[in-house]
Amino acid sequence: MAHSISAQNLRFIFIYKQILNYSVKKTLYTAEKTSERVQEQRVEFWSKIRDIRVENLVFIDESGVNLAMLRLYARALKGKRARG
């Protein structure tokens, strides 16, 4: 489904980009996800929890989470990550 951008939204985008030195961003995962440091941390995490007995684990049901509710756009200064 194509999204149309209203004239008002275009004006705000222009203000953010040109006047305030912000950029509009869209990512659904972090760039560091595949970095060597993060991969090492994942291996370390799994090595720590592999000895925990299943009876002592708590599983959280996330079936009520709707990914369509994710914010697809954010604003941040150019060269900076949008967080939140």
Coordinates of N, CA, C and O in Angstrom, one line a residue, residues 1-10 13 73:
M1 N 0.8 -1.2 0.0 CA 0.0 0.0 0.0 C 0.9 1.2 0.0 O 1.8 1.4 0.8
A2 N 0.7 2.1 -1.0 CA 1.5 3.3 -1.1 C 1.0 4.4 -0.1 O -0.2 4.5 0.1
H3 N 2.0 5.1 0.5 CA 1.6 6.1 1.4 C 1.8 7.5 0.7 O 2.8 7.7 0.1
S4 N 0.8 8.3 0.9 CA 1.0 9.7 0.3 C 1.4 10.6 1.4 O 1.1 10.5 2.5
I5 N 2.2 11.6 1.0 CA 2.7 12.6 1.9 C 2.0 13.9 1.7 O 2.0 14.4 0.6
S6 N 1.4 14.4 2.7 CA 0.7 15.7 2.6 C 1.6 16.8 2.5 O 2.8 16.7 2.8
A7 N 1.1 17.9 2.0 CA 1.9 19.2 1.9 C 2.4 19.6 3.2 O 3.6 20.1 3.4
Q8 N 1.6 19.4 4.3 CA 2.1 19.8 5.6 C 3.2 18.9 6.1 O 4.2 19.4 6.6
N9 N 3.1 17.6 5.8 CA 4.2 16.7 6.2 C 5.5 17.1 5.4 O 6.6 17.0 5.9
L10 N 5.4 17.4 4.1 CA 6.5 17.8 3.3 C 7.2 19.1 3.9 O 8.4 19.2 4.0
I13 N 9.1 18.0 7.0 CA 10.3 17.3 6.6 C 11.4 18.4 6.1 O 12.5 18.3 6.5
Y73 N 9.3 5.8 11.4 CA 10.1 7.0 11.1 C 10.5 7.7 12.4 O 9.7 7.7 13.4

